[in-house]
Coordinates of C-alpha atoms and ligand atoms in Angstrom, one line a residue:
X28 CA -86.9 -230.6 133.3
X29 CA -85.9 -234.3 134.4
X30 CA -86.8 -235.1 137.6
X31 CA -85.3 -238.3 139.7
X32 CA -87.1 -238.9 143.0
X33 CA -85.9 -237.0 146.3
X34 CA -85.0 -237.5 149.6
X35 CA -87.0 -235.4 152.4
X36 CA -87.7 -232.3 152.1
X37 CA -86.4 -230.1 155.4
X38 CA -86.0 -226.1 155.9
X39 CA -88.2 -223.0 155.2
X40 CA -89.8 -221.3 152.6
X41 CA -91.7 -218.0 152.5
X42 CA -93.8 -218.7 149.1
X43 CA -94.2 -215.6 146.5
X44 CA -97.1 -213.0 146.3
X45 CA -100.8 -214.1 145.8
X46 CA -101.5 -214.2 142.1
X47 CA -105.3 -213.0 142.9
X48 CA -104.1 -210.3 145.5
X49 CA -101.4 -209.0 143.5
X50 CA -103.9 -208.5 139.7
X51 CA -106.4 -206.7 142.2
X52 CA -104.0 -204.7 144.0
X53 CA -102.8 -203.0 140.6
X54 CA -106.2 -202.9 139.1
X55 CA -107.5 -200.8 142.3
X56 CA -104.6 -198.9 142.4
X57 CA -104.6 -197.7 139.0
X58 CA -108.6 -196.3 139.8
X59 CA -107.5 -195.1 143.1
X60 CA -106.2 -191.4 144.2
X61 CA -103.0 -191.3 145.2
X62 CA -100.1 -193.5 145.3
X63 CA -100.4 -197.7 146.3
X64 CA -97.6 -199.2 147.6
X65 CA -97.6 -203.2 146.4
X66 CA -95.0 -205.4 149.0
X67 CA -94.5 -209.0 148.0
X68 CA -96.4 -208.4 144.8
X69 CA -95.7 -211.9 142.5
X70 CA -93.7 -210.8 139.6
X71 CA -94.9 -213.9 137.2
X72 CA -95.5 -213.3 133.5
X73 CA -99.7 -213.2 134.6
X74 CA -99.0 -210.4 137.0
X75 CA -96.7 -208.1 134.4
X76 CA -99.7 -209.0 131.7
X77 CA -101.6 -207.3 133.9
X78 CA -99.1 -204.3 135.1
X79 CA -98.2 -203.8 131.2
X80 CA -102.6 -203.4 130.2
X81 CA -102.6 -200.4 133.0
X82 CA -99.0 -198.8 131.7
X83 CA -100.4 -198.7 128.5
X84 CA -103.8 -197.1 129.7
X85 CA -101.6 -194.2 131.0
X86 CA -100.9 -195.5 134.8
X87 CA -97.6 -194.9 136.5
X88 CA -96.6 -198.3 137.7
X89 CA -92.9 -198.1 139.2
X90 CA -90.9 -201.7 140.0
X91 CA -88.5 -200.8 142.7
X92 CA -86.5 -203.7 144.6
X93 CA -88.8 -204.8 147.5
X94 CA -92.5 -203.0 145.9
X95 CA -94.4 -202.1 142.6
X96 CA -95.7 -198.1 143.3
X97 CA -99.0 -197.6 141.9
X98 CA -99.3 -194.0 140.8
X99 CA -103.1 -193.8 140.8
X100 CA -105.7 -191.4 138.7
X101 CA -109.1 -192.0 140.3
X102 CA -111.9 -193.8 138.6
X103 CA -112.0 -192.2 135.5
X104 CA -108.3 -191.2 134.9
X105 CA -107.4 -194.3 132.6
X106 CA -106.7 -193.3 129.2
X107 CA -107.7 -194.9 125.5
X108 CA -104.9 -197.3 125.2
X109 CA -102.7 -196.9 121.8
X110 CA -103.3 -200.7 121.4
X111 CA -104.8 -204.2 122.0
X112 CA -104.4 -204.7 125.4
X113 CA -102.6 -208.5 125.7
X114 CA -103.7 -209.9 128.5
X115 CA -101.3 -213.2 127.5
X116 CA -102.1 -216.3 129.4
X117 CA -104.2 -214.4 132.2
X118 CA -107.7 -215.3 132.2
X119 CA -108.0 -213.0 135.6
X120 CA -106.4 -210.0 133.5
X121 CA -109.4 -210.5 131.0
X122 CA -112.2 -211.1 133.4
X123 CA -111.5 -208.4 135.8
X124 CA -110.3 -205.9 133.0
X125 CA -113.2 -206.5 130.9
X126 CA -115.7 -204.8 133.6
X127 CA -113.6 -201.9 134.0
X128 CA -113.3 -201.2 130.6
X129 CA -116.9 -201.7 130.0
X130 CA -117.7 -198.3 132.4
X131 CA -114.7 -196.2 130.6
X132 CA -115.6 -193.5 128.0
X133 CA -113.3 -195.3 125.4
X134 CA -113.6 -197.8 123.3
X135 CA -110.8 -201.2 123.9
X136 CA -109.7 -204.4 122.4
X137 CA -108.2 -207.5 125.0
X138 CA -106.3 -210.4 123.3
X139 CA -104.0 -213.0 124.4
X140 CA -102.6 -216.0 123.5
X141 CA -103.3 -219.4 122.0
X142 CA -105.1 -220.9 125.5
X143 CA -106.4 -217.6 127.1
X144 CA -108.2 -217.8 123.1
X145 CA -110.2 -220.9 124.3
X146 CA -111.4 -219.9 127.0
X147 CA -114.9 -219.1 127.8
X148 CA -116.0 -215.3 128.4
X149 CA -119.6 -215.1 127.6
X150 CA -119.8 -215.7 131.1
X151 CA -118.6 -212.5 131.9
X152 CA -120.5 -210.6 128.2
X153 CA -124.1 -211.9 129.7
X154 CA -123.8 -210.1 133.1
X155 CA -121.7 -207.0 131.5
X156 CA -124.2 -206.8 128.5
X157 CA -127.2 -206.8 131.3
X158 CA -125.2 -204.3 132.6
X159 CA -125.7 -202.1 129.5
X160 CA -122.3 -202.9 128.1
X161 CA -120.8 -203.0 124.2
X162 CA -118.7 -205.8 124.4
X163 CA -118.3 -208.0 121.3
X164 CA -116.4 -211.2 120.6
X165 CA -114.5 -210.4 117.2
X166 CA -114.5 -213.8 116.3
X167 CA -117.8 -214.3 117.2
X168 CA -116.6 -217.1 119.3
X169 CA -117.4 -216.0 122.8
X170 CA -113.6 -216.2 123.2
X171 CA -111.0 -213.3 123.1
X172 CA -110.3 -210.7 121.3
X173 CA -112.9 -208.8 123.1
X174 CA -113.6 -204.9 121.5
X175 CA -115.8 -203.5 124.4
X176 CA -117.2 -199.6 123.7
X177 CA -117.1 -197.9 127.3
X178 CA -120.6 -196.8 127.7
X179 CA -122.8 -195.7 130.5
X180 CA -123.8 -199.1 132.7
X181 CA -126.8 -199.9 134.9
X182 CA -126.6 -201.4 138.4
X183 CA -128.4 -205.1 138.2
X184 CA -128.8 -208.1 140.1
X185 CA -126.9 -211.1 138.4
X186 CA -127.6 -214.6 139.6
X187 CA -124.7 -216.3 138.4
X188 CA -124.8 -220.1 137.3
X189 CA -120.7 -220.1 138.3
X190 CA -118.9 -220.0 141.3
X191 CA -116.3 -218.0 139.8
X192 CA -114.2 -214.7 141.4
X193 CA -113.6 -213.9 138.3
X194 CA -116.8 -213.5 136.9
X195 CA -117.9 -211.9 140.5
X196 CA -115.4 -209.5 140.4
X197 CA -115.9 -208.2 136.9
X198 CA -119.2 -207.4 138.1
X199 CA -118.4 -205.7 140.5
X200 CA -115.4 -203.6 139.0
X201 CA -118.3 -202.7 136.4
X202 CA -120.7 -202.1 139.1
X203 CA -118.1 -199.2 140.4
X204 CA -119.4 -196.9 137.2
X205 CA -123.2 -198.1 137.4
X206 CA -126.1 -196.0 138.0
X207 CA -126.7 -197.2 141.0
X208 CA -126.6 -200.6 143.4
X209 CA -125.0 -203.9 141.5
X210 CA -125.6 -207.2 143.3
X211 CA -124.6 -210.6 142.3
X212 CA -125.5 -214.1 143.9
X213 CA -123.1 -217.5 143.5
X214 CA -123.8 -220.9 143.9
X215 CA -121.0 -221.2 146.1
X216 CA -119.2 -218.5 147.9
X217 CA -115.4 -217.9 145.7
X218 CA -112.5 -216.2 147.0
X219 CA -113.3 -212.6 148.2
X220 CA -110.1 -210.8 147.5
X221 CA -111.8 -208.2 145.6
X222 CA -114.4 -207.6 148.0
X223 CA -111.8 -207.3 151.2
X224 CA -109.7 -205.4 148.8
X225 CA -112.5 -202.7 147.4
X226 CA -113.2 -202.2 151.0
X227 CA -109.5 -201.0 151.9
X228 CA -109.6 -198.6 149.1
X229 CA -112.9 -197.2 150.5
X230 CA -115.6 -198.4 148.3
X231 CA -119.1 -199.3 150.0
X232 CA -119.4 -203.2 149.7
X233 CA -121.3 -205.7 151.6
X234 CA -121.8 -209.3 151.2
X235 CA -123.8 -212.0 153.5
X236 CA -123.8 -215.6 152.4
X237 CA -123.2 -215.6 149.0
X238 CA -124.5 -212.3 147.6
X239 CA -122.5 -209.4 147.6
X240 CA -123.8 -206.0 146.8
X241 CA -121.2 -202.9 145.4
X242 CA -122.4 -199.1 145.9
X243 CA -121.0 -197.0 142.5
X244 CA -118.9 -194.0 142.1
X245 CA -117.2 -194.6 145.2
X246 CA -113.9 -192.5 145.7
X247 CA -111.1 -194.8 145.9
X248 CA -107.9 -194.4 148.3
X249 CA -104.2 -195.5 147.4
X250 CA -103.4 -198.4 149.7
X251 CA -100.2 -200.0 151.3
X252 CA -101.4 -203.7 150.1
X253 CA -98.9 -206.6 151.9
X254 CA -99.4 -209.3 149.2
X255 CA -99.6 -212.8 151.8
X256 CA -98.0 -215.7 150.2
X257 CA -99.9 -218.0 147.6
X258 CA -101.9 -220.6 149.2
X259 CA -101.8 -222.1 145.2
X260 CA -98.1 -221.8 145.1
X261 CA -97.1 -223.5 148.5
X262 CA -99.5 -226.0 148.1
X263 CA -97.0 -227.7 145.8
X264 CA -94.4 -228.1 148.8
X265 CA -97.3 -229.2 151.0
X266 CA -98.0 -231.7 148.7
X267 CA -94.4 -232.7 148.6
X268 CA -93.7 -232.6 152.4
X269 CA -96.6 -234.6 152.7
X270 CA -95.7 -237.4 150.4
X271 CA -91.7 -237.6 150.3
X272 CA -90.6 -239.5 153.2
X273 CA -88.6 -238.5 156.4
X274 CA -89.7 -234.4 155.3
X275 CA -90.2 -231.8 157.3
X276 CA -90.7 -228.0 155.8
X277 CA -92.1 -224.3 157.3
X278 CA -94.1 -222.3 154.9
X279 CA -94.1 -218.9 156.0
X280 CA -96.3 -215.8 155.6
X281 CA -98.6 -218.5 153.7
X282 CA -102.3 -216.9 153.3
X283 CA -105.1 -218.7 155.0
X284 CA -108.3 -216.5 153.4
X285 CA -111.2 -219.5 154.4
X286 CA -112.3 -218.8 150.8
X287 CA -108.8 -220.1 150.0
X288 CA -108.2 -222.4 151.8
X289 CA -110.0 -225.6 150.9
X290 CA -106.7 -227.6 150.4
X291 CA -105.7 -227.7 154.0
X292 CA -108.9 -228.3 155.3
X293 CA -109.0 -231.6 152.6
X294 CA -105.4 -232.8 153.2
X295 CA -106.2 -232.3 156.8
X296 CA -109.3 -234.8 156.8
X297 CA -107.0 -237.3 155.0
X298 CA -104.7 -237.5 157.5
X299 CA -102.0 -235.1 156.9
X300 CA -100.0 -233.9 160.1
X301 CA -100.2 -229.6 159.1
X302 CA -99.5 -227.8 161.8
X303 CA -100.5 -223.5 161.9
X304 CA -97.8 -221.9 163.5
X305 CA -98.6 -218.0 163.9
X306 CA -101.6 -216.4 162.6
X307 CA -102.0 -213.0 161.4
X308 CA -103.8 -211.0 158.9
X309 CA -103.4 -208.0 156.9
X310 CA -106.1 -205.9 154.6
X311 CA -108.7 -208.0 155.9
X312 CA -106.8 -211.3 154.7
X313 CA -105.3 -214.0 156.9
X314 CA -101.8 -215.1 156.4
X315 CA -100.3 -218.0 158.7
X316 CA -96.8 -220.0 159.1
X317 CA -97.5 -223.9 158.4
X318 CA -95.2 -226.5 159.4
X319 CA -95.9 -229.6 157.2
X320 CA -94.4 -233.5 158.3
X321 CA -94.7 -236.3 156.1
X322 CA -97.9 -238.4 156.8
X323 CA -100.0 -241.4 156.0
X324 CA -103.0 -239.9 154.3
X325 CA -106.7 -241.6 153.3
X326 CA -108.7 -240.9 150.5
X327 CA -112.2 -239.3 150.9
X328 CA -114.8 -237.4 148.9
X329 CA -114.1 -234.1 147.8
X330 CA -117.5 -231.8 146.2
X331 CA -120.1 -229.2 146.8
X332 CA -118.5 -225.7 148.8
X333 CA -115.6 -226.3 149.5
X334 CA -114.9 -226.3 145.6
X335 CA -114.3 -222.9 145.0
X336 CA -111.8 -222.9 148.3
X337 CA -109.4 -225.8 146.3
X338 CA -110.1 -225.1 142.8
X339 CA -106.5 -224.4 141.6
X340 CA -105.0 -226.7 144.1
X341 CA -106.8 -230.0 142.8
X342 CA -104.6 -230.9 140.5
X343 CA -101.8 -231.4 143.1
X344 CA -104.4 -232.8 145.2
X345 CA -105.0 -235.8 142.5
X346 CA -101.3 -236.4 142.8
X347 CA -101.8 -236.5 147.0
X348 CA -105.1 -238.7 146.3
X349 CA -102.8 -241.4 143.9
X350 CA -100.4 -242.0 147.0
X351 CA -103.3 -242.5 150.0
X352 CA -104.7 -245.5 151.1
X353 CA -107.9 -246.3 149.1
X354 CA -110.1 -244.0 146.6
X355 CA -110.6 -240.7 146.3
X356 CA -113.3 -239.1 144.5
X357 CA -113.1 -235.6 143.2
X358 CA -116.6 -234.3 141.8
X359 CA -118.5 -230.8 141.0
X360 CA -115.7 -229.6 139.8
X361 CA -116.4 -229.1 135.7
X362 CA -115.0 -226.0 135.8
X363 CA -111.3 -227.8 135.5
X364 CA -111.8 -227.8 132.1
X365 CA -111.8 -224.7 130.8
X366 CA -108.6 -223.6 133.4
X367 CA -105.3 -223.3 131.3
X368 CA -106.0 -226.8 129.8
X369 CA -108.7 -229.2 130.3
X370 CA -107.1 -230.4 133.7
X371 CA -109.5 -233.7 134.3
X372 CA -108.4 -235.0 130.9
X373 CA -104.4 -233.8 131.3
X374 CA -104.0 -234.5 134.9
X375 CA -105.6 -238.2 134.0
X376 CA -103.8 -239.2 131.2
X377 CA -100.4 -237.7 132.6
X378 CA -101.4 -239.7 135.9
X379 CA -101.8 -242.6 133.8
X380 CA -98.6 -242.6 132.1
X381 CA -97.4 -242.9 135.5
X382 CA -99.5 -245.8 136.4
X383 CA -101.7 -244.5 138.5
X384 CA -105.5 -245.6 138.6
X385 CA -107.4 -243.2 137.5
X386 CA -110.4 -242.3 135.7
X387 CA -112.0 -239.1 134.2
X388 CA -115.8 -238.2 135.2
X389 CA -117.5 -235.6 133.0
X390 CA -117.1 -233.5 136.8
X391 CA -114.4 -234.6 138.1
X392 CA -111.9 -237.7 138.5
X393 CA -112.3 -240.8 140.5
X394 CA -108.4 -242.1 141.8
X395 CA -107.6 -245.1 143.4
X396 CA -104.3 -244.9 146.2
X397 CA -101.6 -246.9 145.2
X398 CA -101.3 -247.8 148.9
X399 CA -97.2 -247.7 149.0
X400 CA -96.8 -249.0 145.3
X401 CA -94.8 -246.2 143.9
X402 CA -95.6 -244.6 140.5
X403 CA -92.8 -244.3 137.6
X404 CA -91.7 -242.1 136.0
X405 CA -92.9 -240.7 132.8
X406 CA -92.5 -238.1 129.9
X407 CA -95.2 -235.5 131.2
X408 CA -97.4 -233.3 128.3
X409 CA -98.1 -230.4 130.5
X410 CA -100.3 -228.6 127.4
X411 CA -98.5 -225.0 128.6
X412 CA -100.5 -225.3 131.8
X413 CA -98.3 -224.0 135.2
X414 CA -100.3 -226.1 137.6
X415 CA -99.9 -229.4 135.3
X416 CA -95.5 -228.9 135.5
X417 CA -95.5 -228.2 139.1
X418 CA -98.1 -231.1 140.7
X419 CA -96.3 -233.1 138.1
X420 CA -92.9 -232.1 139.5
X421 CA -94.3 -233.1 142.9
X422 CA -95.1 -236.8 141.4
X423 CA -92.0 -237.0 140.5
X424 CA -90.1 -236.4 143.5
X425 CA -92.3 -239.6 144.7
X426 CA -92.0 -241.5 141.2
X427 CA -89.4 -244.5 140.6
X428 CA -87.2 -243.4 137.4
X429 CA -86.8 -240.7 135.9
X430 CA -90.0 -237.8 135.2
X431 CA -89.6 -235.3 132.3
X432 CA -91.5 -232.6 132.4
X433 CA -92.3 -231.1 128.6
X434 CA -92.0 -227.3 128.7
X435 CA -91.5 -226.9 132.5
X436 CA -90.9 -222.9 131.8
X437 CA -94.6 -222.6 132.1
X438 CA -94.0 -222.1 135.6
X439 CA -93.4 -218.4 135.0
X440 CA -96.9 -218.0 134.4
X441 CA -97.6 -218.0 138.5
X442 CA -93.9 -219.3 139.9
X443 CA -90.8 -218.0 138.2
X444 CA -88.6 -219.5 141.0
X445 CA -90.7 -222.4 141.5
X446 CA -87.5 -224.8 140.9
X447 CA -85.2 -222.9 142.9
X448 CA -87.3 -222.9 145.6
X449 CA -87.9 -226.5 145.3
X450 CA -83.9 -227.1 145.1
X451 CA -83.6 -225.0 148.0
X452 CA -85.9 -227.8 150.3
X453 CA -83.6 -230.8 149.1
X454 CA -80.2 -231.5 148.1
X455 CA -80.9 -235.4 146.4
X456 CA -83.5 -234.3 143.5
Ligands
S3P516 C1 -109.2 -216.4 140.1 C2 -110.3 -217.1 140.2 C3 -110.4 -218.5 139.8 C4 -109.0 -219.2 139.8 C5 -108.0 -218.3 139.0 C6 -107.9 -217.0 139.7 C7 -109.2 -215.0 140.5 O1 -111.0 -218.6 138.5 O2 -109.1 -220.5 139.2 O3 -106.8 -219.0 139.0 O4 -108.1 -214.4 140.7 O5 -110.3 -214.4 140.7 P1 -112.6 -218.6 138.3 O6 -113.1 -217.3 138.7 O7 -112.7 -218.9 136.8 O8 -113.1 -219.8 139.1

């Protein structure tokens, strides 16, 4: 994809489904009775990875034009697949998958490809293990393929060393076929779709601060889930709003979950004019209309809690942090580097190649604003990663010259429209 800078960015745009919201809503409507009715689910390649693991465990999963149908079997109505199970680039497939699998009565292999094989999973083998689970690496590696042996699992309490949903969820899909209570505890509270969403489909869980506690053998209830739009996925046209002069844009339907949504609260302290227009909510999750101006933004610190809130949305926010008026530092956030890529060392050294001033910390990156200087363009590595192309693409709209984005099809992996939509804001890019 080439990319020339772009005049202001004007009109609306009603974002696609939450990538979270939509994995969960499948996953609990495959173990629920009766039928779930998905609207606004996202249909990116991360979402079918996941749709395509519970066809092939013997779940009805119907595409019509405006919903996926869910055609349920209870708890224990998944069958032995007839294959791996490819979860593709999806480490949230994986994660979430691997507890439920660890509490069936069948034994299951998960694979995917060439990054999802990098990426860490003892994380989620130490709790599940506790647990009572069979789950080996076959590589030994700690990395998938993952066989796990369904077997019988034991409710626990797991203090976990990561903020991560992921890992909090698996332990709680696991905890569903425990003997009895499973509680974890995070440093840091992470997004809580799985907990708001186990509570619509009638399972017993409670959290207070950052413990939350899952009763098992609950029976489960088909659901009508209203997907609200990706915070993760408008945040690229915030970002763009925000920086691109003379713009003006309404994101619709956008979801505001306060475990989500660390990015406005940040862009918001730096001086960006975000306006909420409407507020609503729907399965326990807040959705809100945002109307986003162009504005002169400051650099501040950004660490500790409100981490988890921003995690996927801080590598757009290094692109906002390169245009603001002095430094930004971005720290506690390690867990960048085992995303898709290693996003501290690809955002920095694509940032670079723009000539921005930026350095990598082992946590974190440290950017100084260029203050009005623009960057230029640049040929942009994006290692396969969907968040690198599209906070790249947003650089570019700013950048002098021409940006080309290597492999910009990535986008598929959260945002197959993501260019359309973007064309659809601006006539000059
Ligand atoms: C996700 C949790 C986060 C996030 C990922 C989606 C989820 O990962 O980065 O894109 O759906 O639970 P971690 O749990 O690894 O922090």
């Amino acid at each position: 994809m080439k990319i020339h800078a772009a005049g202001g960015l004007h009109g609306e745009i009603a974002v696609p489904g939450d990538k979270s919201i939509s994995h969960r809503a499948v996953m609990l409507g495959s173990l629920a009775e009766g039928t779930t009715e998905i609207t606004h689910f996202l249909e990116s390649a991360d979402c079918l990875s996941t749709i395509a693991c519970f066809r092939r465990m013997g779940i009805d999963i119907e595409k019509t034009k405006d919903k996926i149908i869910v055609r349920g079997k209870g708890l224990h109505g998944l069958h032995r697949p007839d294959g791996i199970l490819n979860a593709g680039n999806s480490g949230t497939t994986t994660r979430l998958l691997s507890g439920i699998l660890a509490g069936q009565s069948f034994e299951s292999t998960l694979d995917g490809d060439e990054s999802l094989r990098t990426r860490p999973m003892k994380r989620i083998m130490t709790p599940l293990r506790q647990m009572g689970a069979d789950i080996e690496s076959l590589r030994d590696n700690n990395c998938v393929p993952l066989t796990i042996r369904g077997t019988k699992l034991h409710g626990i309490h797991y203090d976990s060393p990561v903020a991560s949903a992921q890992v909090k969820s698996c332990v709680l899909l696991a905890g569903l076929y425990a003997d009895g209570v499973t509680e974890l505890t995070e440093p840091s509270l992470s997004r809580n779709h799985s907990e708001l969403m186990l509570s619509c489909f009638g399972a017993e869980v409670a959290g207070s601060n950052n413990t939350v506690r899952i009763h098992p053998d609950p029976t489960l209830h088909g659901c009508q889930v209203q997907v609200p739009g990706d915070i993760s996925s408008a945040a690229y046209f915030l970002a763009a709003a925000l920086l691109v002069p003379n713009s003006e844009i309404l994101i619709r339907g956008c979801g505001i979950n306060p475990t989500r949504d660390g990015i406005l609260r940040v862009c918001r302290q730096m001086g960006a004019d975000i306006e909420t227009i409407r507020e609503y909510s729907s399965g326990g999750e807040k959705m809100a209309d945002l109307l986003v101006r162009t504005s002169h933004l400051k650099g501040i610190t950004i660490g500790g809690d409100i981490i988890p809130t921003l995690i996927d949305e801080l590598p757009v926010i290094a692109v906002i942090a390169c245009h603001a008026e002095g430094m930004t530092v971005i720290k506690d956030a390690a867990e960048l580097r085992v995303k898709e890529s290693d996003r501290i060392e690809v955002m920095t050294e694509n940032l670079k190649r723009m000539g921005a001033d930026v350095a990598a910390i082992p946590d974190g990156m440290i950017i100084r604003g260029s203050e009005g200087r623009r960057l230029h363009g640049a040929r942009i590595d994006t290692c396969l990663d969907h968040r690198i192309a599209m906070s790249f693409t947003v650089a570019a709209l700013c950048a002098e010259g021409e940006t080309e984005i290597e492999n910009a099809d990535c986008v598929r992996i959260s945002y197959p429209s993501f260019y359309e939509d973007l064309f659809s804001l601006t006539d000059r890019i």
